[in-house]
Amino acid sequence: MLKEALEQVQQNIRKACERAGRDPSEVTLIAVSKTKPNEVLQEAYDAGVRVFGENKVQELVGKMDSLPDDIQWHMIGHLQRNKVKYIAGRVALIHSVDSFRLAEEINIQAKKRGIIIPILVEVNIGEESSKFGVRAEDTIELVRQIAELDGVSIKGLMTIAPYVVDSEENRPLFHKIKELAIDIHNENIDNVSMGILSMGMTNDYEVAVEEGATMVRVGTGIFGERSYNISH
Ligand SMILES: *Cc1c(COP(=O)(O)O)cnc(C)c1O
């Protein structure tokens, strides 16, 4: 069942690429496995998934320690500064950097390890008060500040669009993020690339791909509904 759902998502991504005249190899599917037990991740792994996204540090680290070494892990959730040390050097990408203070802590942990940590800047494009992320109009300023930290490398932008029934409602927001990325790219800031756009979830990844997403983060569409227990 998981395998069929996964193949359906992969096919939908290919079709969205076709509609937009894009090469499917430009789009990475991140399987968002939060709340799912290791056996389920292993099933996805056996179906070919090598890129997983998690949103809580403790859960992420536990899964990393139990699952195969060739998995690429992505931190997609809100990150507290005191937890950066547990994932520094262990994740392929931190998607959720929305403050200079957080970037500074990532920089400190990178320097301790003699590495450069790739990050995305999270933009609150829907301007929802319930969401993390920097406002669109403050993004270039934050990117400039973070670019000064040489243990951190900005690779692009991430956004969590509002939950909507009709994914078309989010198209203008995805378009806005793409334009923001182009504006930042055109500033030619040292140490900043805008090659990655992490946007689109189960409800809207096809629209996000049509609007230029290079990473989509799909949980429910692959793994089914999540059941949260009281610890979440
Ligand atoms: C949970 C989560 C997702 C996946 O959500 P689905 O709707 O289940 O696809 C994507 N991105 C982030 C940041 C998440 O926390």
PDB file of C-alpha atoms and ligand atoms in Angstrom:
ATOM      1  CA  MET A   1       0.000   0.000   0.000  1.00  0.00           C
ATOM      2  CA  LEU A   2       2.758   2.418   0.915  1.00  0.00           C
ATOM      3  CA  LYS A   3       4.547   1.481  -2.283  1.00  0.00           C
ATOM      4  CA  GLU A   4       1.466   2.271  -4.400  1.00  0.00           C
ATOM      5  CA  ALA A   5       0.911   5.597  -2.645  1.00  0.00           C
ATOM      6  CA  LEU A   6       4.573   6.484  -3.148  1.00  0.00           C
ATOM      7  CA  GLU A   7       4.426   5.633  -6.828  1.00  0.00           C
ATOM      8  CA  GLN A   8       1.295   7.735  -7.211  1.00  0.00           C
ATOM      9  CA  VAL A   9       3.018  10.756  -5.660  1.00  0.00           C
ATOM     10  CA  GLN A  10       6.078  10.239  -7.875  1.00  0.00           C
ATOM     11  CA  GLN A  11       3.850  10.024 -10.927  1.00  0.00           C
ATOM     12  CA  ASN A  12       1.944  13.176  -9.943  1.00  0.00           C
ATOM     13  CA  ILE A  13       5.256  15.019  -9.624  1.00  0.00           C
ATOM     14  CA  ARG A  14       6.342  13.836 -13.074  1.00  0.00           C
ATOM     15  CA  LYS A  15       3.026  14.995 -14.566  1.00  0.00           C
ATOM     16  CA  ALA A  16       3.249  18.396 -12.850  1.00  0.00           C
ATOM     17  CA  CYS A  17       6.770  18.743 -14.289  1.00  0.00           C
ATOM     18  CA  GLU A  18       5.454  17.895 -17.743  1.00  0.00           C
ATOM     19  CA  ARG A  19       2.698  20.510 -17.484  1.00  0.00           C
ATOM     20  CA  ALA A  20       5.259  23.114 -16.458  1.00  0.00           C
ATOM     21  CA  GLY A  21       7.897  22.055 -18.977  1.00  0.00           C
ATOM     22  CA  ARG A  22      10.298  21.102 -16.205  1.00  0.00           C
ATOM     23  CA  ASP A  23      12.732  18.199 -15.906  1.00  0.00           C
ATOM     24  CA  PRO A  24      11.539  15.834 -13.122  1.00  0.00           C
ATOM     25  CA  SER A  25      15.149  15.364 -11.999  1.00  0.00           C
ATOM     26  CA  GLU A  26      14.970  18.957 -10.682  1.00  0.00           C
ATOM     27  CA  VAL A  27      12.447  17.935  -8.022  1.00  0.00           C
ATOM     28  CA  THR A  28      13.365  15.983  -4.896  1.00  0.00           C
ATOM     29  CA  LEU A  29      10.585  14.210  -3.027  1.00  0.00           C
ATOM     30  CA  ILE A  30      11.117  14.334   0.739  1.00  0.00           C
ATOM     31  CA  ALA A  31       9.137  11.644   2.530  1.00  0.00           C
ATOM     32  CA  VAL A  32       7.888  13.266   5.725  1.00  0.00           C
ATOM     33  CA  SER A  33       7.876  10.439   8.238  1.00  0.00           C
ATOM     34  CA  LYS A  34       7.122  12.291  11.496  1.00  0.00           C
ATOM     35  CA  THR A  35       5.125  10.249  14.041  1.00  0.00           C
ATOM     36  CA  LYS A  36       5.616   7.088  11.964  1.00  0.00           C
ATOM     37  CA  PRO A  37       7.460   4.139  13.559  1.00  0.00           C
ATOM     38  CA  ASN A  38      10.781   2.817  12.241  1.00  0.00           C
ATOM     39  CA  GLU A  39       9.130  -0.216  10.591  1.00  0.00           C
ATOM     40  CA  VAL A  40       7.113   2.083   8.372  1.00  0.00           C
ATOM     41  CA  LEU A  41      10.199   4.090   7.420  1.00  0.00           C
ATOM     42  CA  GLN A  42      11.983   0.834   6.660  1.00  0.00           C
ATOM     43  CA  GLU A  43       9.097  -0.125   4.373  1.00  0.00           C
ATOM     44  CA  ALA A  44       9.495   3.180   2.523  1.00  0.00           C
ATOM     45  CA  TYR A  45      13.257   2.588   2.383  1.00  0.00           C
ATOM     46  CA  ASP A  46      12.661  -0.838   0.867  1.00  0.00           C
ATOM     47  CA  ALA A  47      10.430   0.835  -1.730  1.00  0.00           C
ATOM     48  CA  GLY A  48      13.388   3.018  -2.681  1.00  0.00           C
ATOM     49  CA  VAL A  49      13.024   6.146  -0.512  1.00  0.00           C
ATOM     50  CA  ARG A  50      16.361   7.600   0.611  1.00  0.00           C
ATOM     51  CA  VAL A  51      15.286  11.124   1.568  1.00  0.00           C
ATOM     52  CA  PHE A  52      13.263  11.567   4.760  1.00  0.00           C
ATOM     53  CA  GLY A  53      12.030  14.674   6.572  1.00  0.00           C
ATOM     54  CA  GLU A  54      11.350  14.976  10.295  1.00  0.00           C
ATOM     55  CA  ASN A  55      10.217  17.925  12.397  1.00  0.00           C
ATOM     56  CA  LYS A  56      11.386  17.049  15.923  1.00  0.00           C
ATOM     57  CA  VAL A  57      15.028  16.691  16.940  1.00  0.00           C
ATOM     58  CA  GLN A  58      14.628  13.831  19.380  1.00  0.00           C
ATOM     59  CA  GLU A  59      12.541  11.753  16.988  1.00  0.00           C
ATOM     60  CA  LEU A  60      14.901  12.546  14.125  1.00  0.00           C
ATOM     61  CA  VAL A  61      18.012  11.480  16.021  1.00  0.00           C
ATOM     62  CA  GLY A  62      16.342   8.273  17.246  1.00  0.00           C
ATOM     63  CA  LYS A  63      15.379   7.308  13.731  1.00  0.00           C
ATOM     64  CA  MET A  64      18.815   8.163  12.338  1.00  0.00           C
ATOM     65  CA  ASP A  65      20.422   5.827  14.826  1.00  0.00           C
ATOM     66  CA  SER A  66      18.099   2.938  13.930  1.00  0.00           C
ATOM     67  CA  LEU A  67      17.761   3.134  10.154  1.00  0.00           C
ATOM     68  CA  PRO A  68      20.253   2.537   7.291  1.00  0.00           C
ATOM     69  CA  ASP A  69      23.236   4.866   6.917  1.00  0.00           C
ATOM     70  CA  ASP A  70      22.580   5.884   3.330  1.00  0.00           C
ATOM     71  CA  ILE A  71      19.442   7.843   4.227  1.00  0.00           C
ATOM     72  CA  GLN A  72      19.538  11.603   3.726  1.00  0.00           C
ATOM     73  CA  TRP A  73      17.736  13.301   6.634  1.00  0.00           C
ATOM     74  CA  HIS A  74      16.120  16.721   6.427  1.00  0.00           C
ATOM     75  CA  MET A  75      15.153  18.841   9.429  1.00  0.00           C
ATOM     76  CA  ILE A  76      11.937  20.538   8.352  1.00  0.00           C
ATOM     77  CA  GLY A  77      10.403  21.617  11.670  1.00  0.00           C
ATOM     78  CA  HIS A  78      10.876  24.556  13.989  1.00  0.00           C
ATOM     79  CA  LEU A  79      14.319  24.261  15.586  1.00  0.00           C
ATOM     80  CA  GLN A  80      15.274  25.470  19.057  1.00  0.00           C
ATOM     81  CA  ARG A  81      18.786  26.804  19.479  1.00  0.00           C
ATOM     82  CA  ASN A  82      19.651  24.447  22.332  1.00  0.00           C
ATOM     83  CA  LYS A  83      18.953  21.441  20.082  1.00  0.00           C
ATOM     84  CA  VAL A  84      21.092  22.425  17.102  1.00  0.00           C
ATOM     85  CA  LYS A  85      24.062  20.522  18.539  1.00  0.00           C
ATOM     86  CA  TYR A  86      22.256  17.190  18.224  1.00  0.00           C
ATOM     87  CA  ILE A  87      21.731  17.466  14.473  1.00  0.00           C
ATOM     88  CA  ALA A  88      24.702  19.568  13.332  1.00  0.00           C
ATOM     89  CA  GLY A  89      26.631  17.593  10.726  1.00  0.00           C
ATOM     90  CA  ARG A  90      24.041  14.821  10.691  1.00  0.00           C
ATOM     91  CA  VAL A  91      21.329  16.281   8.477  1.00  0.00           C
ATOM     92  CA  ALA A  92      21.573  17.038   4.767  1.00  0.00           C
ATOM     93  CA  LEU A  93      19.687  20.310   5.128  1.00  0.00           C
ATOM     94  CA  ILE A  94      17.984  22.431   7.784  1.00  0.00           C
ATOM     95  CA  HIS A  95      14.861  23.892   6.126  1.00  0.00           C
ATOM     96  CA  SER A  96      13.568  26.022   8.948  1.00  0.00           C
ATOM     97  CA  VAL A  97      15.936  28.892   9.753  1.00  0.00           C
ATOM     98  CA  ASP A  98      13.889  31.990  10.473  1.00  0.00           C
ATOM     99  CA  SER A  99      16.088  34.116  12.732  1.00  0.00           C
ATOM    100  CA  PHE A 100      19.640  35.384  12.899  1.00  0.00           C
ATOM    101  CA  ARG A 101      20.004  34.002  16.419  1.00  0.00           C
ATOM    102  CA  LEU A 102      19.253  30.477  15.214  1.00  0.00           C
ATOM    103  CA  ALA A 103      21.673  30.870  12.297  1.00  0.00           C
ATOM    104  CA  GLU A 104      24.354  32.080  14.742  1.00  0.00           C
ATOM    105  CA  GLU A 105      23.957  28.935  16.838  1.00  0.00           C
ATOM    106  CA  ILE A 106      24.145  26.738  13.722  1.00  0.00           C
ATOM    107  CA  ASN A 107      27.315  28.644  12.800  1.00  0.00           C
ATOM    108  CA  ILE A 108      28.841  27.961  16.220  1.00  0.00           C
ATOM    109  CA  GLN A 109      28.104  24.244  15.958  1.00  0.00           C
ATOM    110  CA  ALA A 110      29.461  24.131  12.395  1.00  0.00           C
ATOM    111  CA  LYS A 111      32.739  25.769  13.458  1.00  0.00           C
ATOM    112  CA  LYS A 112      33.170  23.336  16.335  1.00  0.00           C
ATOM    113  CA  ARG A 113      33.023  20.520  13.799  1.00  0.00           C
ATOM    114  CA  GLY A 114      34.968  22.243  11.039  1.00  0.00           C
ATOM    115  CA  ILE A 115      32.053  21.965   8.628  1.00  0.00           C
ATOM    116  CA  ILE A 116      29.702  24.225   6.705  1.00  0.00           C
ATOM    117  CA  ILE A 117      26.017  23.568   7.358  1.00  0.00           C
ATOM    118  CA  PRO A 118      23.558  24.029   4.479  1.00  0.00           C
ATOM    119  CA  ILE A 119      20.309  25.770   5.390  1.00  0.00           C
ATOM    120  CA  LEU A 120      17.162  27.257   3.904  1.00  0.00           C
ATOM    121  CA  VAL A 121      15.519  30.439   5.132  1.00  0.00           C
ATOM    122  CA  GLU A 122      11.892  29.834   6.089  1.00  0.00           C
ATOM    123  CA  VAL A 123       9.488  32.446   4.779  1.00  0.00           C
ATOM    124  CA  ASN A 124       5.999  32.910   6.224  1.00  0.00           C
ATOM    125  CA  ILE A 125       4.450  33.654   2.873  1.00  0.00           C
ATOM    126  CA  GLY A 126       0.826  33.376   3.963  1.00  0.00           C
ATOM    127  CA  GLU A 127       1.613  35.777   6.859  1.00  0.00           C
ATOM    128  CA  GLU A 128      -0.233  33.492   9.247  1.00  0.00           C
ATOM    129  CA  SER A 129       0.443  34.340  12.879  1.00  0.00           C
ATOM    130  CA  SER A 130       0.386  30.622  13.734  1.00  0.00           C
ATOM    131  CA  LYS A 131       3.351  29.870  11.487  1.00  0.00           C
ATOM    132  CA  PHE A 132       7.067  30.335  11.919  1.00  0.00           C
ATOM    133  CA  GLY A 133       9.148  32.040   9.285  1.00  0.00           C
ATOM    134  CA  VAL A 134      10.340  35.500   8.369  1.00  0.00           C
ATOM    135  CA  ARG A 135       8.001  37.847   6.500  1.00  0.00           C
ATOM    136  CA  ALA A 136       8.612  38.134   2.756  1.00  0.00           C
ATOM    137  CA  GLU A 137       9.595  41.799   3.023  1.00  0.00           C
ATOM    138  CA  ASP A 138      12.178  41.044   5.739  1.00  0.00           C
ATOM    139  CA  THR A 139      13.752  38.087   3.957  1.00  0.00           C
ATOM    140  CA  ILE A 140      16.503  39.821   1.978  1.00  0.00           C
ATOM    141  CA  GLU A 141      17.711  41.599   5.114  1.00  0.00           C
ATOM    142  CA  LEU A 142      17.880  38.312   7.055  1.00  0.00           C
ATOM    143  CA  VAL A 143      19.648  36.581   4.153  1.00  0.00           C
ATOM    144  CA  ARG A 144      22.268  39.368   4.099  1.00  0.00           C
ATOM    145  CA  GLN A 145      22.908  38.989   7.818  1.00  0.00           C
ATOM    146  CA  ILE A 146      23.171  35.201   7.733  1.00  0.00           C
ATOM    147  CA  ALA A 147      25.425  35.331   4.649  1.00  0.00           C
ATOM    148  CA  GLU A 148      28.134  36.856   6.890  1.00  0.00           C
ATOM    149  CA  LEU A 149      28.367  33.617   8.880  1.00  0.00           C
ATOM    150  CA  ASP A 150      30.898  31.402   7.148  1.00  0.00           C
ATOM    151  CA  GLY A 151      29.883  28.170   8.866  1.00  0.00           C
ATOM    152  CA  VAL A 152      26.442  28.411   7.335  1.00  0.00           C
ATOM    153  CA  SER A 153      25.560  28.248   3.659  1.00  0.00           C
ATOM    154  CA  ILE A 154      22.175  29.484   2.410  1.00  0.00           C
ATOM    155  CA  LYS A 155      20.875  27.207  -0.345  1.00  0.00           C
ATOM    156  CA  GLY A 156      17.406  28.660  -0.898  1.00  0.00           C
ATOM    157  CA  LEU A 157      14.010  29.279   0.656  1.00  0.00           C
ATOM    158  CA  MET A 158      11.367  27.158   2.342  1.00  0.00           C
ATOM    159  CA  THR A 159       7.737  27.889   3.027  1.00  0.00           C
ATOM    160  CA  ILE A 160       4.715  26.223   4.582  1.00  0.00           C
ATOM    161  CA  ALA A 161       1.669  27.477   2.725  1.00  0.00           C
ATOM    162  CA  PRO A 162      -1.676  27.796   4.522  1.00  0.00           C
ATOM    163  CA  TYR A 163      -3.962  24.802   4.653  1.00  0.00           C
ATOM    164  CA  VAL A 164      -6.530  25.285   1.918  1.00  0.00           C
ATOM    165  CA  VAL A 165      -9.199  23.023   0.434  1.00  0.00           C
ATOM    166  CA  ASP A 166      -8.420  24.091  -3.123  1.00  0.00           C
ATOM    167  CA  SER A 167      -4.669  24.017  -3.768  1.00  0.00           C
ATOM    168  CA  GLU A 168      -5.074  26.640  -6.505  1.00  0.00           C
ATOM    169  CA  GLU A 169      -5.476  29.170  -3.704  1.00  0.00           C
ATOM    170  CA  ASN A 170      -1.807  28.686  -2.845  1.00  0.00           C
ATOM    171  CA  ARG A 171      -0.533  29.150  -6.396  1.00  0.00           C
ATOM    172  CA  PRO A 172      -0.004  32.934  -6.014  1.00  0.00           C
ATOM    173  CA  LEU A 173       1.931  32.328  -2.783  1.00  0.00           C
ATOM    174  CA  PHE A 174       4.258  29.787  -4.402  1.00  0.00           C
ATOM    175  CA  HIS A 175       4.703  32.186  -7.281  1.00  0.00           C
ATOM    176  CA  LYS A 176       5.620  34.945  -4.823  1.00  0.00           C
ATOM    177  CA  ILE A 177       8.281  32.755  -3.191  1.00  0.00           C
ATOM    178  CA  LYS A 178       9.793  31.944  -6.576  1.00  0.00           C
ATOM    179  CA  GLU A 179       9.941  35.658  -7.404  1.00  0.00           C
ATOM    180  CA  LEU A 180      11.476  36.430  -4.035  1.00  0.00           C
ATOM    181  CA  ALA A 181      14.154  33.795  -4.705  1.00  0.00           C
ATOM    182  CA  ILE A 182      14.887  35.378  -8.096  1.00  0.00           C
ATOM    183  CA  ASP A 183      15.147  38.843  -6.487  1.00  0.00           C
ATOM    184  CA  ILE A 184      17.600  37.516  -3.889  1.00  0.00           C
ATOM    185  CA  HIS A 185      19.568  35.637  -6.540  1.00  0.00           C
ATOM    186  CA  ASN A 186      19.884  38.874  -8.522  1.00  0.00           C
ATOM    187  CA  GLU A 187      21.448  40.607  -5.497  1.00  0.00           C
ATOM    188  CA  ASN A 188      24.507  38.345  -5.974  1.00  0.00           C
ATOM    189  CA  ILE A 189      25.214  38.037  -2.261  1.00  0.00           C
ATOM    190  CA  ASP A 190      28.379  36.064  -1.428  1.00  0.00           C
ATOM    191  CA  ASN A 191      27.715  32.679   0.182  1.00  0.00           C
ATOM    192  CA  VAL A 192      24.062  32.668  -0.947  1.00  0.00           C
ATOM    193  CA  SER A 193      22.499  30.390  -3.518  1.00  0.00           C
ATOM    194  CA  MET A 194      18.788  30.281  -4.356  1.00  0.00           C
ATOM    195  CA  GLY A 195      18.908  26.870  -6.042  1.00  0.00           C
ATOM    196  CA  ILE A 196      16.483  25.192  -3.652  1.00  0.00           C
ATOM    197  CA  LEU A 197      12.804  26.030  -3.183  1.00  0.00           C
ATOM    198  CA  SER A 198      11.268  23.753  -0.558  1.00  0.00           C
ATOM    199  CA  MET A 199       7.502  24.152  -0.915  1.00  0.00           C
ATOM    200  CA  GLY A 200       4.450  21.989  -1.362  1.00  0.00           C
ATOM    201  CA  MET A 201       2.942  19.336   0.938  1.00  0.00           C
ATOM    202  CA  THR A 202       0.363  16.594   0.388  1.00  0.00           C
ATOM    203  CA  ASN A 203      -2.431  19.024  -0.412  1.00  0.00           C
ATOM    204  CA  ASP A 204      -0.578  21.312  -2.763  1.00  0.00           C
ATOM    205  CA  TYR A 205       2.686  19.772  -4.011  1.00  0.00           C
ATOM    206  CA  GLU A 206       1.552  19.553  -7.628  1.00  0.00           C
ATOM    207  CA  VAL A 207       0.795  23.278  -7.778  1.00  0.00           C
ATOM    208  CA  ALA A 208       4.084  23.962  -5.972  1.00  0.00           C
ATOM    209  CA  VAL A 209       5.993  21.947  -8.602  1.00  0.00           C
ATOM    210  CA  GLU A 210       4.236  23.846 -11.380  1.00  0.00           C
ATOM    211  CA  GLU A 211       5.399  27.070  -9.701  1.00  0.00           C
ATOM    212  CA  GLY A 212       9.024  26.007  -9.352  1.00  0.00           C
ATOM    213  CA  ALA A 213       9.473  23.882  -6.211  1.00  0.00           C
ATOM    214  CA  THR A 214      12.698  21.851  -6.229  1.00  0.00           C
ATOM    215  CA  MET A 215      11.843  19.998  -3.001  1.00  0.00           C
ATOM    216  CA  VAL A 216       8.374  18.888  -1.985  1.00  0.00           C
ATOM    217  CA  ARG A 217       7.675  17.601   1.520  1.00  0.00           C
ATOM    218  CA  VAL A 218       4.991  14.924   1.432  1.00  0.00           C
ATOM    219  CA  GLY A 219       3.851  13.013   4.499  1.00  0.00           C
ATOM    220  CA  THR A 220       0.187  11.994   4.432  1.00  0.00           C
ATOM    221  CA  GLY A 221       0.248  11.349   0.684  1.00  0.00           C
ATOM    222  CA  ILE A 222       2.854   8.605   1.196  1.00  0.00           C
ATOM    223  CA  PHE A 223       2.287   7.328   4.732  1.00  0.00           C
ATOM    224  CA  GLY A 224      -1.427   8.017   5.271  1.00  0.00           C
ATOM    225  CA  GLU A 225      -2.935  10.053   8.087  1.00  0.00           C
ATOM    226  CA  ARG A 226      -0.931  10.657  11.226  1.00  0.00           C
ATOM    227  CA  SER A 227      -2.351   9.749  14.608  1.00  0.00           C
ATOM    228  CA  TYR A 228      -0.914  11.955  17.299  1.00  0.00           C
ATOM    229  CA  ASN A 229      -0.617  10.693  20.829  1.00  0.00           C
ATOM    230  CA  ILE A 230      -0.304  12.971  23.848  1.00  0.00           C
ATOM    231  CA  SER A 231       3.462  13.267  23.511  1.00  0.00           C
ATOM    232  CA  HIS A 232       3.054  15.177  20.243  1.00  0.00           C
TER     233      HIS A 232
HETATM  234  C1  LIG B   1       4.197  17.536   8.451  1.00  0.00           C
HETATM  235  C2  LIG B   1       4.918  18.432   7.518  1.00  0.00           C
HETATM  236  C3  LIG B   1       4.861  18.220   6.131  1.00  0.00           C
HETATM  237  C4  LIG B   1       4.048  17.123   5.477  1.00  0.00           C
HETATM  238  O1  LIG B   1       2.684  17.368   5.610  1.00  0.00           O
HETATM  239  P1  LIG B   1       1.603  16.472   4.815  1.00  0.00           P
HETATM  240  O2  LIG B   1       0.426  17.362   4.696  1.00  0.00           O
HETATM  241  O3  LIG B   1       1.352  15.266   5.666  1.00  0.00           O
HETATM  242  O4  LIG B   1       2.191  16.113   3.509  1.00  0.00           O
HETATM  243  C5  LIG B   1       5.595  19.073   5.322  1.00  0.00           C
HETATM  244  N1  LIG B   1       6.343  20.076   5.833  1.00  0.00           N
HETATM  245  C6  LIG B   1       6.415  20.302   7.159  1.00  0.00           C
HETATM  246  C7  LIG B   1       7.266  21.416   7.656  1.00  0.00           C
HETATM  247  C8  LIG B   1       5.709  19.498   8.037  1.00  0.00           C
HETATM  248  O5  LIG B   1       5.801  19.730   9.356  1.00  0.00           O
END
